Short mmCIF file of C-alpha atoms and ligand atoms in Angstrom, two decimals:
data_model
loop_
_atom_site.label_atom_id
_atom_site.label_comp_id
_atom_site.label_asym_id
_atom_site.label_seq_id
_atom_site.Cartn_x
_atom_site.Cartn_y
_atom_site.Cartn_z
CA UNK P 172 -9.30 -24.38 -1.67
CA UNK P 173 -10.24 -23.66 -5.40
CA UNK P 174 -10.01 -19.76 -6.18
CA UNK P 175 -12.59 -18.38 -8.39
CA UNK P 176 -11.35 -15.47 -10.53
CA UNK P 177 -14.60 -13.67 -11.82
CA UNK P 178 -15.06 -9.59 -13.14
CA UNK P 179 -16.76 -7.10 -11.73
CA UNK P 180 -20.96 -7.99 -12.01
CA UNK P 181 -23.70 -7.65 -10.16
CA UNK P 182 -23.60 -11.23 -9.68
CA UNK P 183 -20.14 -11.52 -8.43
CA UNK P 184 -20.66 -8.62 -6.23
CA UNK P 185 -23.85 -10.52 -4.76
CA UNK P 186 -21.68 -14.04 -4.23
CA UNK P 187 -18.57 -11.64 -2.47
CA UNK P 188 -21.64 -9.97 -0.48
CA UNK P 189 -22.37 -13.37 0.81
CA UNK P 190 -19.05 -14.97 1.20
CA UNK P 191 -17.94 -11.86 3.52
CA UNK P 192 -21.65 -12.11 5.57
CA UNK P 193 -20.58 -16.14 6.02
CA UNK P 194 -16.93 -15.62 7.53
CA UNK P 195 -14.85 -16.19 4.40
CA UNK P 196 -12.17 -14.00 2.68
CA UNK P 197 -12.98 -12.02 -0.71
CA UNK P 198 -9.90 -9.90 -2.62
CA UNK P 199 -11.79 -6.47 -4.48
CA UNK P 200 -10.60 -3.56 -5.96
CA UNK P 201 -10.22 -0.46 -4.78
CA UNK P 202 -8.79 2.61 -6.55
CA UNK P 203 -5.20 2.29 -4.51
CA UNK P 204 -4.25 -1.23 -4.46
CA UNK P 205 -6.17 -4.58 -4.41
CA UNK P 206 -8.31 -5.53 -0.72
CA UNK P 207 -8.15 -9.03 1.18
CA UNK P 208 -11.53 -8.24 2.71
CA UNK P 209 -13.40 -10.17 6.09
CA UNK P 210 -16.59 -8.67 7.90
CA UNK P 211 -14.71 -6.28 9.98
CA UNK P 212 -17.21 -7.23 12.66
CA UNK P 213 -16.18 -11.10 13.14
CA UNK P 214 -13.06 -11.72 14.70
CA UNK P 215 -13.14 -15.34 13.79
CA UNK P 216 -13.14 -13.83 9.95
CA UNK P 217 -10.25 -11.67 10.41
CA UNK P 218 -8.17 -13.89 11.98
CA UNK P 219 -8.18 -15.97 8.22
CA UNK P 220 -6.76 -12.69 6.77
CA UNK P 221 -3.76 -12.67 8.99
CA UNK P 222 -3.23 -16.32 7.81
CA UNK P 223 -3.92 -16.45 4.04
CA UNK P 224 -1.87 -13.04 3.56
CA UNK P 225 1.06 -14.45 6.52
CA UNK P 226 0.79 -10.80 7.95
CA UNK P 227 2.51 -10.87 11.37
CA UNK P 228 -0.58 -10.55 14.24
CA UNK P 229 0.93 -7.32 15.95
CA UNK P 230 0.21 -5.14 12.04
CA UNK P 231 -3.98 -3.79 11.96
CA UNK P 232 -6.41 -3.88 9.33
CA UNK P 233 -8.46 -1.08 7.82
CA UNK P 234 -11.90 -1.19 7.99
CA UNK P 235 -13.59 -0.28 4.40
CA UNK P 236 -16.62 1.79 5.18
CA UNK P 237 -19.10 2.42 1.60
CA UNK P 238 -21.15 5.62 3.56
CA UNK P 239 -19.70 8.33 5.97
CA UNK P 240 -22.90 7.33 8.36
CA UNK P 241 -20.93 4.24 9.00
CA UNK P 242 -18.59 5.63 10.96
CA UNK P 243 -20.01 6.66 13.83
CA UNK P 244 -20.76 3.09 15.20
CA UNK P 245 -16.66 2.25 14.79
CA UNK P 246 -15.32 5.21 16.46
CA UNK P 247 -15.49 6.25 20.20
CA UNK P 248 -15.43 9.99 19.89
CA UNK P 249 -17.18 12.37 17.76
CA UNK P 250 -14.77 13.33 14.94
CA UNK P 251 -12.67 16.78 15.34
CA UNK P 252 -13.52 19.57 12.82
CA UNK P 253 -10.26 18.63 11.04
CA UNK P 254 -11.34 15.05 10.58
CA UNK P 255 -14.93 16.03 9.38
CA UNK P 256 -13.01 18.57 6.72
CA UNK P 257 -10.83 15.44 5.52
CA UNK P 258 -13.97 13.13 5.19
CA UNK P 259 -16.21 15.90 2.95
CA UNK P 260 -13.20 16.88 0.90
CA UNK P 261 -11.25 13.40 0.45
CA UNK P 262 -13.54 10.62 0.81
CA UNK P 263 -14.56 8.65 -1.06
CA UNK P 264 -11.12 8.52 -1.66
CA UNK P 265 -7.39 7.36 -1.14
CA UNK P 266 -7.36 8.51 2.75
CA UNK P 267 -7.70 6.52 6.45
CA UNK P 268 -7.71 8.23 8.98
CA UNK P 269 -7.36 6.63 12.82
CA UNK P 270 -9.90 7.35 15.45
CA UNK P 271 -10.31 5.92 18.89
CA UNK P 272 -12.18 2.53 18.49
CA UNK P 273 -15.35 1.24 19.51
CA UNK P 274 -15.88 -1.61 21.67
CA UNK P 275 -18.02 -3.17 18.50
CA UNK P 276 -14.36 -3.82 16.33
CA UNK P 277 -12.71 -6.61 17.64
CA UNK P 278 -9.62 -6.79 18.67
CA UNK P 279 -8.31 -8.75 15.75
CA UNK P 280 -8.95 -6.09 13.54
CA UNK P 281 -6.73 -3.64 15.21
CA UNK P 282 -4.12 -5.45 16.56
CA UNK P 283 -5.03 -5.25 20.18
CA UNK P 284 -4.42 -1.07 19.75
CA UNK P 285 -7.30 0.89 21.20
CA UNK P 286 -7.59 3.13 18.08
CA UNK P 287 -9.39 1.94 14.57
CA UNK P 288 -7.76 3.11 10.90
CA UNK P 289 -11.35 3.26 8.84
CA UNK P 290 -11.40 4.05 5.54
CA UNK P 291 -13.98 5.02 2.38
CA UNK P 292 -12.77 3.87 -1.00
CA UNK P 293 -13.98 5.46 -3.83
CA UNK P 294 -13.98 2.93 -6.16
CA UNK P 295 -17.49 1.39 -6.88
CA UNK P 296 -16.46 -2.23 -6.85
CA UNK P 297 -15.58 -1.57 -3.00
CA UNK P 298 -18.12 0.33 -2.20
CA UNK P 299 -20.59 -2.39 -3.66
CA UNK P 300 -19.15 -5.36 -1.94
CA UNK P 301 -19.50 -3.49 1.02
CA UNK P 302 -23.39 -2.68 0.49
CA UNK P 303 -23.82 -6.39 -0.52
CA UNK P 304 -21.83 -7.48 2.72
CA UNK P 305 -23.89 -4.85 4.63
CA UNK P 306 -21.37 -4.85 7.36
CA UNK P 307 -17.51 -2.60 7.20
CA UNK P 308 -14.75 -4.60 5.65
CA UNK P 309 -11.56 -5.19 7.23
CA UNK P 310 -8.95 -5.34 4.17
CA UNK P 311 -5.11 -5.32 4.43
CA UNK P 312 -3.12 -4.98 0.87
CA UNK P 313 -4.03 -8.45 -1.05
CA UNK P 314 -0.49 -9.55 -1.30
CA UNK P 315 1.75 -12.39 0.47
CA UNK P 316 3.21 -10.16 3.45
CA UNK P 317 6.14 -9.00 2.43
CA UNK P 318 5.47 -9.29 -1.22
CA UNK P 319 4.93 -6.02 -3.37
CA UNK P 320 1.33 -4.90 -3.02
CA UNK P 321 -1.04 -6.20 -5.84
CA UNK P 322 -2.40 -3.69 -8.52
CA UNK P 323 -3.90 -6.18 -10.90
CA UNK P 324 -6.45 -9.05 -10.35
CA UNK P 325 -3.35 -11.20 -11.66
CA UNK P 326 -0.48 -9.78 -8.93
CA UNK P 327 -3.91 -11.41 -6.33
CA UNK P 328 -3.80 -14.62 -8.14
CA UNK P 329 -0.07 -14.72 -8.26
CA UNK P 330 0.02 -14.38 -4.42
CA UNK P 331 -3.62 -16.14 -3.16
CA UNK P 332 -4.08 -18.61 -5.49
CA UNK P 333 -5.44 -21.35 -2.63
CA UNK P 334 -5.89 -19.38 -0.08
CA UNK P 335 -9.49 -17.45 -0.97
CA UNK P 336 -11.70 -18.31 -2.39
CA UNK P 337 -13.10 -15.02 -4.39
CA UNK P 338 -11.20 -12.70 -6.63
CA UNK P 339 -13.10 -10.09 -8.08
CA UNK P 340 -11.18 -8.43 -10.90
CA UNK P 341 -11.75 -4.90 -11.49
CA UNK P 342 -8.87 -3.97 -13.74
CA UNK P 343 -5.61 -1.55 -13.16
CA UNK P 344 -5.44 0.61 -9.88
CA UNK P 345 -5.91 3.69 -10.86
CA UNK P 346 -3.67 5.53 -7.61
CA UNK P 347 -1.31 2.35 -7.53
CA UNK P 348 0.20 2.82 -4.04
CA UNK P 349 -1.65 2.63 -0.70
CA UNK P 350 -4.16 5.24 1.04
CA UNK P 351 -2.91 7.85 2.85
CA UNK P 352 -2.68 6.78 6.56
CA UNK P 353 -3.80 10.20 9.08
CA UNK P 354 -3.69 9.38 13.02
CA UNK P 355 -6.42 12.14 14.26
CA UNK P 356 -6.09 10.96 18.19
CA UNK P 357 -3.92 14.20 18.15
CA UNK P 358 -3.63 17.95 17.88
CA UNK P 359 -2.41 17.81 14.42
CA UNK P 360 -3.41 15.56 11.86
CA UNK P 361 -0.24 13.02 11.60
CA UNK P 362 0.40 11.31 8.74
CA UNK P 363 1.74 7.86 8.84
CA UNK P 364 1.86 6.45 5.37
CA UNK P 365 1.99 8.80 2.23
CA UNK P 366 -0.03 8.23 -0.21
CA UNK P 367 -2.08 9.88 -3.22
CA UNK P 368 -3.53 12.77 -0.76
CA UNK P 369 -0.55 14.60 -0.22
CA UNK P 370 0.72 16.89 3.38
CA UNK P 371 0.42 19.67 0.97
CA UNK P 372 -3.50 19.10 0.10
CA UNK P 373 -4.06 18.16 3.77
CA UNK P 374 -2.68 21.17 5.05
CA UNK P 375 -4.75 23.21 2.71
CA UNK P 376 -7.86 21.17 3.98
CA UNK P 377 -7.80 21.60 7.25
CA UNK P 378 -4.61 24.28 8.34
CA UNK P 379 -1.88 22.18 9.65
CA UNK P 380 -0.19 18.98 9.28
CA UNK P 381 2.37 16.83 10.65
CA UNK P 382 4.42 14.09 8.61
CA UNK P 383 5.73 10.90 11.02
CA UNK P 384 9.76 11.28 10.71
CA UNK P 385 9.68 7.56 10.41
CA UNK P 386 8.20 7.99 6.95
CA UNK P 387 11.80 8.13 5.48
CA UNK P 388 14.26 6.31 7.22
CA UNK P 389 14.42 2.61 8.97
CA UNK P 390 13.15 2.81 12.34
CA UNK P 391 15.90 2.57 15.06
CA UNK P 392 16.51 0.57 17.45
CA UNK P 393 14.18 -0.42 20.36
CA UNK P 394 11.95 2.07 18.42
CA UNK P 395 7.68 1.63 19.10
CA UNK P 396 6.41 2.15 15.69
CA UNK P 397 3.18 4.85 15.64
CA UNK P 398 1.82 2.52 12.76
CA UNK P 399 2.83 -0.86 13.24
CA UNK P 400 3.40 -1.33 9.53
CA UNK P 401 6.25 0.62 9.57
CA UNK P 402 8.79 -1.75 11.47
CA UNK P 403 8.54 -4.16 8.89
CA UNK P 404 10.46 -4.52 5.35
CA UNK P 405 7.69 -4.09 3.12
CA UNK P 406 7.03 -4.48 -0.86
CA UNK P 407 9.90 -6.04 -1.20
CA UNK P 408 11.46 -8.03 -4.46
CA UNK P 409 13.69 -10.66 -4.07
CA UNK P 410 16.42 -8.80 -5.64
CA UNK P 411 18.61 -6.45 -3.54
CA UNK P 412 17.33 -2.52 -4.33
CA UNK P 413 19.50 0.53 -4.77
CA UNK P 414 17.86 3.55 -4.65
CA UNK P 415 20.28 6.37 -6.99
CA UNK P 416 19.96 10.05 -6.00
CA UNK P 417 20.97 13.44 -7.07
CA UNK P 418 21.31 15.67 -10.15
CA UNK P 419 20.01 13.52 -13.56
CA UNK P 420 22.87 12.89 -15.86
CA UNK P 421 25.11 12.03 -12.84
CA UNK P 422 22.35 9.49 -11.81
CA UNK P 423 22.31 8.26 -15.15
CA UNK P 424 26.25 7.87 -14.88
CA UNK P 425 26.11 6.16 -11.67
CA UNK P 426 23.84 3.30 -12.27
CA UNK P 427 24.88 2.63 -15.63
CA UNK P 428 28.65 2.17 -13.40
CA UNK P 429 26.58 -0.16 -10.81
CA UNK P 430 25.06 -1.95 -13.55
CA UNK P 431 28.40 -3.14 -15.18
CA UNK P 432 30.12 -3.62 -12.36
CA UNK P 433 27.30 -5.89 -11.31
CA UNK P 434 27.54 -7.87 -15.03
CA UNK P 435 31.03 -7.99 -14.48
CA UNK P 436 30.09 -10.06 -11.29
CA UNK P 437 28.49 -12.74 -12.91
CA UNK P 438 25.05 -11.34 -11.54
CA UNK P 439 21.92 -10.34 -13.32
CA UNK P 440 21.30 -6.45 -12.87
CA UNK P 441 17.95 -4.87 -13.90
CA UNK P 442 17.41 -0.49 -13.62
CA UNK P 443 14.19 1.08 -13.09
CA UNK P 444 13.92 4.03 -14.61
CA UNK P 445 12.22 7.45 -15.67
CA UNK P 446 10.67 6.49 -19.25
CA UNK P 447 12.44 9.54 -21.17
CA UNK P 448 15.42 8.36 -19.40
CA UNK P 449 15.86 4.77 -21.07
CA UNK P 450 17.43 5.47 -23.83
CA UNK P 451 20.54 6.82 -22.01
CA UNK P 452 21.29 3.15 -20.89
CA UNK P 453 22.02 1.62 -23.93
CA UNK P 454 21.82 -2.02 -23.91
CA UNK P 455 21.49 -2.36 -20.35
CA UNK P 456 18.35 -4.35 -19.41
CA UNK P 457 16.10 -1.28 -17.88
CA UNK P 458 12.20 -1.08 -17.29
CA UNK P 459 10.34 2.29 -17.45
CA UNK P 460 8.30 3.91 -13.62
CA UNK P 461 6.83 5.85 -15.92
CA UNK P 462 6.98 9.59 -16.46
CA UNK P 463 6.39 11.33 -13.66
CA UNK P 464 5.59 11.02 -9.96
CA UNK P 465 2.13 10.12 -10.30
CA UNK P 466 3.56 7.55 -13.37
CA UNK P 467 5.09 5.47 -10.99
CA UNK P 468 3.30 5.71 -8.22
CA UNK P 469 0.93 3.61 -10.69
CA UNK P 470 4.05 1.54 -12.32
CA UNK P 471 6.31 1.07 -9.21
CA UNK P 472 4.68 -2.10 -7.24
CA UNK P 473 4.09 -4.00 -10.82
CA UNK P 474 7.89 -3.45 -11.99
CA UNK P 475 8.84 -4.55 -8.61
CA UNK P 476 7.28 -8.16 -9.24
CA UNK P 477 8.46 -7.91 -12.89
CA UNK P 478 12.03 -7.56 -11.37
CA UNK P 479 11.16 -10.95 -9.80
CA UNK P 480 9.69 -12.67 -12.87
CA UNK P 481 12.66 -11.28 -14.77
CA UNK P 482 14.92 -13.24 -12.05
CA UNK P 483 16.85 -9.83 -11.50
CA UNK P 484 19.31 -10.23 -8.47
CA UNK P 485 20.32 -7.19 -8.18
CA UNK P 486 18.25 -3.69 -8.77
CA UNK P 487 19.10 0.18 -9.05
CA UNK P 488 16.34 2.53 -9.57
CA UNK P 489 16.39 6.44 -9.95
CA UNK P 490 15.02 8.63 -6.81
CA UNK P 491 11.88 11.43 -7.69
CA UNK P 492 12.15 14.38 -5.34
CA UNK P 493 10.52 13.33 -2.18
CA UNK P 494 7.46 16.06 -2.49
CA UNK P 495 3.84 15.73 -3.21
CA UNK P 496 3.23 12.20 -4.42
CA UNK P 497 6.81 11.60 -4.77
CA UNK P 498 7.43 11.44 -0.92
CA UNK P 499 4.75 8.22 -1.48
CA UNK P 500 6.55 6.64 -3.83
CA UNK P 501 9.84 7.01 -2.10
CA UNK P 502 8.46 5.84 1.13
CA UNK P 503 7.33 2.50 -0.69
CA UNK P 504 10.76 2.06 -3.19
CA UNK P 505 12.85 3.34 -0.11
CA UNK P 506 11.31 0.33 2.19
CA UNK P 507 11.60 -1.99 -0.69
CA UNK P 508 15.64 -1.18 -0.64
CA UNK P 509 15.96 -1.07 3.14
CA UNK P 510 16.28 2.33 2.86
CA UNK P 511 19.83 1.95 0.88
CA UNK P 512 19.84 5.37 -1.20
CA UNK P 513 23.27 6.28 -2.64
CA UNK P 514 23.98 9.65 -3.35
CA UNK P 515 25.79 10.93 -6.09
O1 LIG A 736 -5.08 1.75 0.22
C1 LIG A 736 -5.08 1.06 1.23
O2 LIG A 736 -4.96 1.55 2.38
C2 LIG A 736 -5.21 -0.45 1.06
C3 LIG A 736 -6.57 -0.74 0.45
C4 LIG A 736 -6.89 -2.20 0.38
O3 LIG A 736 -7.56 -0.03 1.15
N1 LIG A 736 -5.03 -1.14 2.30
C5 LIG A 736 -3.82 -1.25 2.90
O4 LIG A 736 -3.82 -1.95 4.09
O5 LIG A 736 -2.80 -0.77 2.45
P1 LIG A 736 -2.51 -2.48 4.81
O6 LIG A 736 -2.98 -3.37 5.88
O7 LIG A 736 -1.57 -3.04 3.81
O8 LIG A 736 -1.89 -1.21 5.48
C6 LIG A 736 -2.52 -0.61 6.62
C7 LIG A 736 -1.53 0.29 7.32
C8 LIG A 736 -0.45 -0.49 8.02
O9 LIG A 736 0.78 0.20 7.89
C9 LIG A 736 -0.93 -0.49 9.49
O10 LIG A 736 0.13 -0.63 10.40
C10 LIG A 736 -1.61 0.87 9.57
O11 LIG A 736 -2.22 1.05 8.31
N2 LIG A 736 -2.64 0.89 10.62
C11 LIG A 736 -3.83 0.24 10.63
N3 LIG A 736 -4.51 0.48 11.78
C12 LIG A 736 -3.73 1.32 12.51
C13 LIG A 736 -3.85 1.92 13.80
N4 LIG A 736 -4.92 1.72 14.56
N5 LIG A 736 -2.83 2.71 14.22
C14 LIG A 736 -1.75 2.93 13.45
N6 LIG A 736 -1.57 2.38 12.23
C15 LIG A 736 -2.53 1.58 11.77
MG1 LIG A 737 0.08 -3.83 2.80
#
């Protein structure tokens, strides 16, 4: 299959519009990560999104909504107070949220679960293919499973060259990491996956909150997964990941100890690190998250890959305190190690 690589037009919007309508696959933007998108209606349509992406058949999709009115015909019960507070302060936006499905989303889409994760992105690339499919979009991260997800039009390429036949490239993500996943079948909203709307800003939304224990640690043994994405080792570079934690200078210290030892080894270290906090590793080979929280939530899936380009065997990156959008990005870097964090 040849893959077509075109920006963001009217045009391209219009051919996406009518690849999704006919049963084919179409990657998009959206203001968190790149979409592999199928009309979230067609079973038949999903199912090629489970195979171009190799995403194991027991893991649901989103479905992509581009108006709140959309919902309704997805979802089985009326939504709580809560859930109508979270849609008119955060969507469009990075948040899902999982209701009880309707018999009209096939099975395919969620994984044979009797619940629906339906999102509204905010960015207008999404929201446009959606109008021109005229039907919800069923989208999983755009990358090979298991593979970091994509931020750039060329991460999609990189991993679905041959395998769709639409990209459409709408520049940089501007969150970087995935939506916010809420389960709302519950007393309390639940969240599932952290992301750029934070348990703080959800609590202030709608007066209580509950964050899935699961979010920061391997699950154990024998243990059913509330979001099936969870079980599996996600975002992953080929390099084995070392998450460093604890007071700065002593991180610092630490990995630049790894990192020798490592050399020393015959292997080929790389360190991911806080921008201001490059210097302090001399001529060790070291790529910047960024400077902040929210800096590598944008930077962390893209140095990831780099790591691979780079041919980096072995990796040690620096922790941010697991709060607000930190507890997002070290969800996804603590799942990329295997949850190996050394403390120091
Ligand atoms: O930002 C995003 O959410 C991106 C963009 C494209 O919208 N999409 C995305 O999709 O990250 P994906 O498939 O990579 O992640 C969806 C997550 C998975 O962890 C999946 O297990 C969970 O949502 N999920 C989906 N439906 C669910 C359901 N009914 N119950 C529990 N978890 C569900
Ligand atoms: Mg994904």
């Amino acid at each position: 299959m040849q893959t077509e690589l075109l920006p963001v037009t009217p045009e391209a919007i219009a051919r996406g519009g009518e690849l999704i309508r006919g049963g084919q696959l179409v990657a998009f933007p959206t203001e968190t990560v790149y979409g592999l998108g199928a009309n979230a209606l067609d079973g038949e349509a999903v199912k090629r999104i489970f195979e171009a992406k190799g995403r194991p058949g027991d893991n649901p999709l989103i479905a992509h909504i581009s108006a709140i009115g959309q919902l309704a015909p997805l979802i089985a019960v009326e939504p709580s107070p809560a859930a109508r507070a979270l849609m008119a302060a955060c969507w469009p936006g990075p948040m899902t949220l999982i209701f009880p499905k309707s018999d009209i989303v096939p099975r395919e889409v969620t994984a044979g679960l009797d619940t629906v994760a339906v999102r509204f992105p905010a960015h207008p690339a999404a929201r446009a293919l959606i109008d021109a499919a005229g039907v919800p979009i069923a989208a999983p991260s755009a990358n090979r499973s298991g593979r970091p997800s994509p931020t750039t039009a060329r991460h999609v390429l990189e991993d679905m060259a041959g395998r769709v036949p639409l990209i459409l490239d709408g520049g940089d993500c501007a969150v970087g990491l995935e939506s916010t996943v809420i389960d709302m079948t519950g007393d309390t909203p639940r969240v599932l996956r952290p992301g750029g709307i934070t348990p703080r800003r959800i609590e202030e939304i709608c007066g209580g909150v509950a964050v899935d224990d699961a979010v920061m640690r391997p699950l154990k043994e024998g243990e059913v997964a509330r979001s099936p994405g969870m079980k599996y080792r996600h975002y992953a570079p080929a390099g084995a990941l070392t998450i460093v934690q604890g007071e700065e200078a002593r991180v610092i210290e630490a990995i630049r100890r790894l990192y020798d030892a490592a050399l020393d080894e015959g292997k080929r270290p790389l360190i991911l690190a806080l921008e201001s906090h490059i210097p302090g590793y001399g001529p060790r080979m070291a790529l910047s998250l960024g400077a902040d929280a929210a800096g590598m939530a944008h930077a962390v899936f893209a140095r990831l890959r780099d790591a691979d380009d780079l041919g980096a065997d072995v990796l040690f990156s620096e922790a941010v305190p697991a709060d607000g959008l930190g507890l997002a990005v070290m969800n996804r870097l603590g799942r990329a190690a295997g949850f190996h964090i050394v403390e120091v």
